[in-house]
Coordinates of C-alpha atoms in Angstrom, one line a residue:
M108 CA 89.7 108.1 121.6
T109 CA 87.5 106.3 119.1
Q110 CA 84.3 105.2 120.8
L111 CA 82.5 101.9 119.9
T112 CA 79.0 102.5 118.6
T113 CA 76.0 100.7 120.1
R114 CA 75.7 98.8 116.9
S115 CA 79.3 97.7 117.1
R116 CA 79.0 96.7 120.7
L117 CA 76.0 94.5 119.9
V118 CA 77.8 92.8 117.1
R119 CA 80.8 92.1 119.3
A120 CA 78.5 90.7 122.0
A121 CA 77.2 88.2 119.4
F122 CA 80.7 87.0 118.9
V123 CA 82.0 86.7 122.4
G124 CA 78.9 86.0 124.5
L125 CA 79.8 86.6 128.1
A126 CA 83.5 86.9 127.6
A127 CA 85.2 90.2 128.3
T128 CA 85.5 92.4 125.2
S129 CA 88.5 94.2 123.9
L130 CA 88.1 98.0 123.8
T131 CA 89.0 100.0 120.7
L132 CA 91.6 102.4 122.1
T133 CA 93.9 105.1 120.9
G134 CA 97.5 104.9 122.0
C135 CA 96.8 102.3 124.7
S136 CA 95.7 98.6 124.9
T137 CA 93.5 96.3 126.8
V138 CA 94.2 92.6 127.0
D139 CA 91.4 90.2 128.0
P140 CA 92.3 89.2 131.6
A141 CA 90.5 85.9 131.1
A142 CA 93.1 85.1 128.5
G143 CA 95.8 85.5 131.0
G144 CA 97.0 88.8 129.6
S145 CA 98.3 91.8 131.4
D146 CA 98.3 95.5 130.7
S147 CA 102.0 96.0 131.4
G148 CA 104.7 94.5 129.2
A149 CA 104.8 91.4 127.0
T150 CA 103.4 88.1 128.1
D151 CA 104.1 84.7 126.5
D152 CA 102.2 81.7 127.8
G153 CA 102.6 79.9 124.5
T154 CA 99.2 81.2 123.2
F155 CA 99.3 82.8 119.8
T156 CA 98.6 86.6 120.2
L157 CA 97.1 88.7 117.4
G158 CA 97.5 92.4 117.3
F159 CA 94.8 94.3 115.4
A160 CA 94.8 98.0 114.6
V161 CA 91.5 99.5 113.3
G162 CA 91.8 102.6 111.1
G163 CA 89.9 105.0 113.4
Q164 CA 88.6 107.2 110.6
P165 CA 85.4 109.1 111.3
D166 CA 82.1 107.9 109.7
A167 CA 83.5 104.5 108.8
D168 CA 81.7 101.9 110.9
W169 CA 83.3 99.1 108.9
Q170 CA 86.7 99.8 110.6
E171 CA 85.4 99.1 114.1
L172 CA 83.6 96.0 112.7
Q173 CA 86.8 94.7 111.3
G174 CA 88.0 94.6 114.8
D175 CA 84.9 92.8 115.9
V176 CA 85.3 90.2 113.2
A177 CA 88.9 89.6 114.0
K178 CA 88.1 89.3 117.7
G179 CA 85.5 86.7 117.0
L180 CA 87.7 84.7 114.8
A181 CA 90.6 84.9 117.3
D182 CA 88.3 83.7 120.1
Q183 CA 87.2 80.8 118.0
R184 CA 90.9 79.7 117.7
G185 CA 91.6 80.3 121.4
W186 CA 94.1 83.1 120.6
D187 CA 94.9 86.2 122.7
F188 CA 93.8 89.4 121.1
V189 CA 95.0 93.0 121.4
E190 CA 93.1 95.8 119.6
L191 CA 94.1 99.4 119.2
S192 CA 92.9 102.2 117.0
N193 CA 95.2 104.1 114.6
D194 CA 92.8 107.0 115.1
N195 CA 93.5 108.1 111.4
S196 CA 96.8 109.5 112.7
E197 CA 100.4 108.9 111.6
A198 CA 101.7 109.5 115.1
T199 CA 99.2 107.2 116.8
A200 CA 99.8 104.4 114.3
T201 CA 103.5 104.6 115.0
T202 CA 102.9 104.6 118.7
N203 CA 100.6 101.6 118.3
A204 CA 103.4 99.6 116.7
D205 CA 105.6 100.2 119.8
L206 CA 102.7 99.0 122.0
F207 CA 102.1 95.9 120.0
I208 CA 105.8 95.0 120.2
Q209 CA 105.8 95.6 123.9
K210 CA 102.8 93.3 124.2
G211 CA 104.7 90.6 122.4
V212 CA 102.2 89.9 119.7
D213 CA 102.9 87.2 117.2
M214 CA 101.5 89.1 114.2
V215 CA 99.6 92.2 113.4
M216 CA 96.7 93.0 111.1
M217 CA 95.8 96.6 110.4
F218 CA 94.3 99.3 108.2
N219 CA 96.2 102.6 108.2
G220 CA 94.6 105.4 106.3
Q221 CA 97.7 107.6 106.8
P222 CA 100.3 105.3 105.0
S223 CA 103.1 107.9 105.0
A224 CA 104.0 106.4 108.5
N225 CA 104.2 102.9 107.2
P226 CA 107.9 102.8 106.3
V227 CA 108.9 103.7 109.9
I228 CA 106.3 101.2 111.3
A229 CA 107.6 98.5 108.9
K230 CA 111.1 98.9 110.2
K231 CA 109.9 98.5 113.8
Y232 CA 108.1 95.3 113.0
E233 CA 111.0 94.0 110.9
D234 CA 113.4 94.5 113.8
A235 CA 111.0 92.7 116.1
S236 CA 110.4 89.8 113.5
I237 CA 106.6 90.4 113.6
P238 CA 104.7 89.7 110.4
V239 CA 102.1 92.2 109.3
V240 CA 98.9 92.0 107.2
T241 CA 97.9 95.3 105.7
F242 CA 94.5 96.0 104.3
D243 CA 94.1 97.7 100.9
I244 CA 97.3 99.9 101.2
A245 CA 100.4 98.1 100.2
Q246 CA 103.7 98.3 102.1
P247 CA 106.9 96.3 101.1
G248 CA 107.4 93.4 103.4
W249 CA 103.8 93.2 104.6
Y250 CA 101.2 90.7 103.5
F251 CA 98.7 92.6 101.3
V252 CA 95.0 91.7 101.7
G253 CA 92.7 93.8 99.7
V254 CA 90.3 94.3 96.8
D255 CA 91.6 94.1 93.3
N256 CA 91.7 97.9 93.1
A257 CA 92.5 98.1 89.4
S258 CA 89.5 96.0 88.5
A259 CA 87.3 97.8 91.0
G260 CA 88.1 101.2 89.5
T261 CA 87.5 100.0 86.0
E262 CA 84.2 98.2 86.8
G263 CA 82.8 101.2 88.7
G264 CA 83.7 103.7 86.0
T265 CA 82.3 101.4 83.3
K266 CA 79.0 101.0 85.2
L267 CA 78.6 104.8 85.6
A268 CA 79.5 105.5 82.0
E269 CA 76.9 103.0 80.8
L270 CA 74.3 104.8 82.9
A271 CA 75.4 108.1 81.3
Q272 CA 75.2 106.5 77.9
E273 CA 71.7 105.2 78.6
K274 CA 70.3 108.4 80.2
W275 CA 72.2 111.2 78.5
D276 CA 73.6 109.6 75.3
C277 CA 77.1 110.4 76.8
D278 CA 76.3 114.1 76.8
V279 CA 78.3 114.8 79.9
D280 CA 79.3 118.3 80.9
L281 CA 81.6 117.5 83.8
V282 CA 83.4 114.4 85.2
I283 CA 84.5 115.0 88.7
S284 CA 87.3 112.9 90.3
A285 CA 87.2 113.1 94.1
E286 CA 90.9 112.1 94.7
G287 CA 92.6 110.7 97.7
T288 CA 96.2 111.3 96.8
A289 CA 97.6 110.1 100.1
A290 CA 96.5 106.6 99.1
G291 CA 99.0 106.7 96.2
Q292 CA 98.7 103.9 93.8
I293 CA 95.4 102.8 95.3
N294 CA 93.9 106.2 94.3
E295 CA 95.3 105.8 90.8
W296 CA 93.7 102.3 90.4
R297 CA 90.4 103.3 91.8
T298 CA 89.8 106.9 90.8
G299 CA 92.1 106.9 87.7
N300 CA 90.8 103.6 86.3
A301 CA 87.2 104.8 86.8
R302 CA 88.0 108.0 84.9
T303 CA 89.7 106.0 82.1
A304 CA 86.7 103.6 81.9
I305 CA 84.4 106.6 81.4
Q306 CA 86.6 107.9 78.6
E307 CA 86.6 104.5 76.9
T308 CA 82.8 104.1 77.1
C309 CA 82.0 107.8 76.3
P310 CA 85.0 108.8 74.1
D311 CA 83.5 112.1 72.9
I312 CA 83.4 113.8 76.3
P313 CA 85.9 116.7 75.9
E314 CA 89.1 116.5 77.9
D315 CA 88.4 119.8 79.5
N316 CA 85.3 118.3 81.1
Y317 CA 87.4 116.2 83.4
V318 CA 88.3 117.8 86.7
S319 CA 89.8 116.6 90.0
Y320 CA 89.9 117.9 93.5
E321 CA 91.3 116.6 96.8
A322 CA 88.8 114.7 98.9
D323 CA 91.2 112.8 101.1
G324 CA 88.8 109.8 101.3
N325 CA 86.8 111.7 103.9
L326 CA 83.2 112.9 103.5
T327 CA 83.8 116.1 105.5
T328 CA 86.9 117.1 103.5
S329 CA 85.2 116.2 100.2
L330 CA 82.1 118.2 101.1
A331 CA 84.3 121.2 102.1
N332 CA 86.4 121.1 98.9
A333 CA 83.8 120.2 96.2
P334 CA 82.0 123.6 96.1
G335 CA 85.0 125.1 94.4
V336 CA 84.7 122.7 91.5
F337 CA 81.0 123.5 91.0
A338 CA 81.8 127.3 91.2
A339 CA 84.4 126.9 88.5
H340 CA 81.9 125.2 86.2
P341 CA 78.7 127.1 86.7
D342 CA 77.1 125.9 83.4
A343 CA 77.7 122.2 83.9
E344 CA 74.5 120.2 84.1
N345 CA 75.0 116.5 83.4
I346 CA 77.7 115.6 85.9
L347 CA 79.4 112.3 86.8
V348 CA 81.4 111.7 90.0
V349 CA 84.0 109.0 90.8
G350 CA 86.5 108.9 93.6
L351 CA 88.6 107.0 96.1
N352 CA 85.7 105.7 98.1
D353 CA 82.0 106.2 98.9
Q354 CA 82.8 109.0 101.3
A355 CA 84.7 111.0 98.7
V356 CA 82.0 110.6 96.1
V357 CA 79.1 111.3 98.5
G358 CA 80.8 114.5 99.7
A359 CA 80.6 115.8 96.1
L360 CA 77.0 114.7 95.8
Q361 CA 76.0 116.4 99.0
A362 CA 77.8 119.6 98.0
A363 CA 75.8 119.6 94.7
T364 CA 72.6 119.2 96.7
Q365 CA 73.5 122.1 99.0
L366 CA 74.3 124.3 96.0
G367 CA 71.2 123.3 94.1
R368 CA 73.3 121.6 91.4
D369 CA 71.9 118.1 91.9
G370 CA 69.2 118.1 89.2
S371 CA 71.3 115.9 86.9
I372 CA 74.2 114.3 88.7
M373 CA 75.2 110.7 89.3
G374 CA 78.1 109.2 91.3
W375 CA 79.5 105.7 91.6
G376 CA 81.5 105.0 94.7
Q377 CA 84.2 102.6 95.8
D378 CA 84.2 100.4 98.9
G379 CA 80.4 100.2 99.4
G380 CA 80.5 102.0 102.8
L381 CA 77.6 104.3 102.0
I382 CA 75.5 102.3 99.5
T383 CA 73.5 100.3 102.0
G384 CA 71.2 101.3 104.8
D385 CA 68.4 103.7 105.2
N386 CA 70.1 107.0 104.3
V387 CA 71.7 106.4 100.9
D388 CA 72.3 109.6 98.9
P389 CA 69.7 109.5 96.1
N390 CA 72.4 110.5 93.5
L391 CA 74.8 107.7 94.5
A392 CA 73.8 105.4 91.5
G393 CA 76.0 102.6 92.8
S394 CA 79.2 101.5 94.3
V395 CA 81.8 98.8 94.1
M396 CA 81.4 96.8 97.4
Y397 CA 84.5 95.3 98.9
F398 CA 82.7 94.1 102.1
L399 CA 85.5 95.9 104.0
E400 CA 84.3 94.7 107.4
G401 CA 85.0 91.1 106.3
Y402 CA 88.6 91.5 105.4
P403 CA 89.8 89.8 108.5
A404 CA 88.2 86.5 107.3
S405 CA 90.6 86.6 104.3
A406 CA 93.5 87.7 106.5
F407 CA 93.0 84.7 108.8
E408 CA 94.0 82.4 105.8
I409 CA 97.5 83.9 106.4
A410 CA 97.3 84.0 110.2
D411 CA 96.3 80.3 110.5
Q412 CA 99.4 79.4 108.5
I413 CA 101.7 81.6 110.6
A414 CA 100.2 80.2 113.9
E415 CA 100.9 76.7 112.6
G416 CA 104.6 77.6 111.9
N417 CA 104.1 77.6 108.2
A418 CA 104.3 81.3 107.2
P419 CA 103.5 81.7 103.5
E420 CA 105.6 83.7 101.1
V421 CA 105.0 87.5 101.6
K422 CA 103.0 89.0 98.7
D423 CA 102.8 92.6 99.3
T424 CA 101.2 94.5 96.4
G425 CA 97.8 94.8 94.9
D426 CA 98.8 93.0 91.7
N427 CA 100.7 90.3 93.8
A428 CA 98.3 90.1 96.8
A429 CA 98.6 87.5 99.5
V430 CA 94.7 87.3 99.4
S431 CA 92.8 89.2 96.7
V432 CA 89.2 90.3 97.6
K433 CA 86.8 90.2 94.6
P434 CA 85.1 93.6 93.9
C435 CA 81.3 93.5 93.7
P436 CA 79.8 96.4 91.7
V437 CA 76.2 97.0 92.6
T438 CA 73.5 99.5 91.8
Q439 CA 71.7 101.3 94.6
E440 CA 68.7 99.0 93.9
Q441 CA 70.8 95.9 94.1
A442 CA 72.5 97.1 97.3
A443 CA 69.1 97.5 98.9
S444 CA 68.7 93.7 98.8
I445 CA 72.0 93.1 100.6
P446 CA 71.7 92.6 104.4
N447 CA 72.9 95.5 106.5
I448 CA 76.4 95.5 107.8
D449 CA 75.6 94.1 111.2
E450 CA 73.7 91.2 109.7
R451 CA 76.5 90.5 107.2
V452 CA 79.1 90.4 110.0
S453 CA 76.9 88.0 112.0
E454 CA 76.3 85.7 109.0
L455 CA 80.0 85.7 108.1
A456 CA 80.9 84.7 111.7
S457 CA 78.8 81.6 111.4
A458 CA 79.7 80.7 107.9
A459 CA 82.0 77.8 106.9
K460 CA 85.7 78.5 107.2
G461 CA 87.1 80.1 104.1
T462 CA 83.7 81.7 103.2
T463 CA 83.8 85.4 102.2
E464 CA 81.1 88.0 102.1
H465 CA 81.4 88.0 98.3
D466 CA 80.4 84.4 98.3
L467 CA 77.4 85.2 100.6
F468 CA 76.1 88.4 99.1
C469 CA 77.3 89.1 95.6
D470 CA 75.0 86.9 93.5
F471 CA 73.5 89.2 90.9

């Protein structure tokens, strides 16, 4: 079971006041009794019901906060709300689809970090005539809400290469790509485009200096697998790291620190999950912030139309997104001026309808 952090509970309390909160669960659901819901079977009192599945990946507070944002926005509209956790598990995500269908939800929003299960899940929702919004990982037939991954990868790689140009005159011994192959095209856009941008900015880096390893978008996996890369290149000094997300990149940076190889290394992340706060890795030069916790605000543009009986056309890929989130590349110094994630969520909740976190916090 994915437990809510104290911070997440405080954020949720700010949204719902004295109302009963929805718990983030794995494989089960809790419906707010005050909304007239029940914990057994579907209910239909004419109130629009939103199902929301958080990703449930470890060390990713933004995933729980997505549920908090969605709960707050649903409450503002007087909707019923059912929240589950996919627990970063194919099996759980599939079970959750069955549970949402049993609950009779009118639509689903979710992040699923194990998308190999999505075709099976998609068939379930199609048969039940339930529209789905997916965050960042596309699935045919689902509304896609996510960052412009191709631009995000290019912008991050360009920023990192420009730093290498400034500091090292592009004399780079190793360019490490912390891949997340399970993310498919998303990984190609983010990691691949970052790598290509480095090649274009610093074209004299030898091809053999580019290496990849599997990080799975997870700090623990990245930290465990990265040492093999450093061992295979014992003489590399000036090192750049790009990857699927901040966790993947920071895993490589932490491995370098543990091995005493961090004297001349810089990473540029994707998603902004680890670029703010009090414990930013000193070698994480920057990241491309997506303001992931705020994705539900964009997704509600679609939900509002569906609730009004005017479902928009399904746009289901990153280059044909239902709602495209603007990437926000920031240095570590710039990120320090951005409010912490709890404050951002709170400010977003009180902002005018249609406002995004990019509007609020990406003015550099």
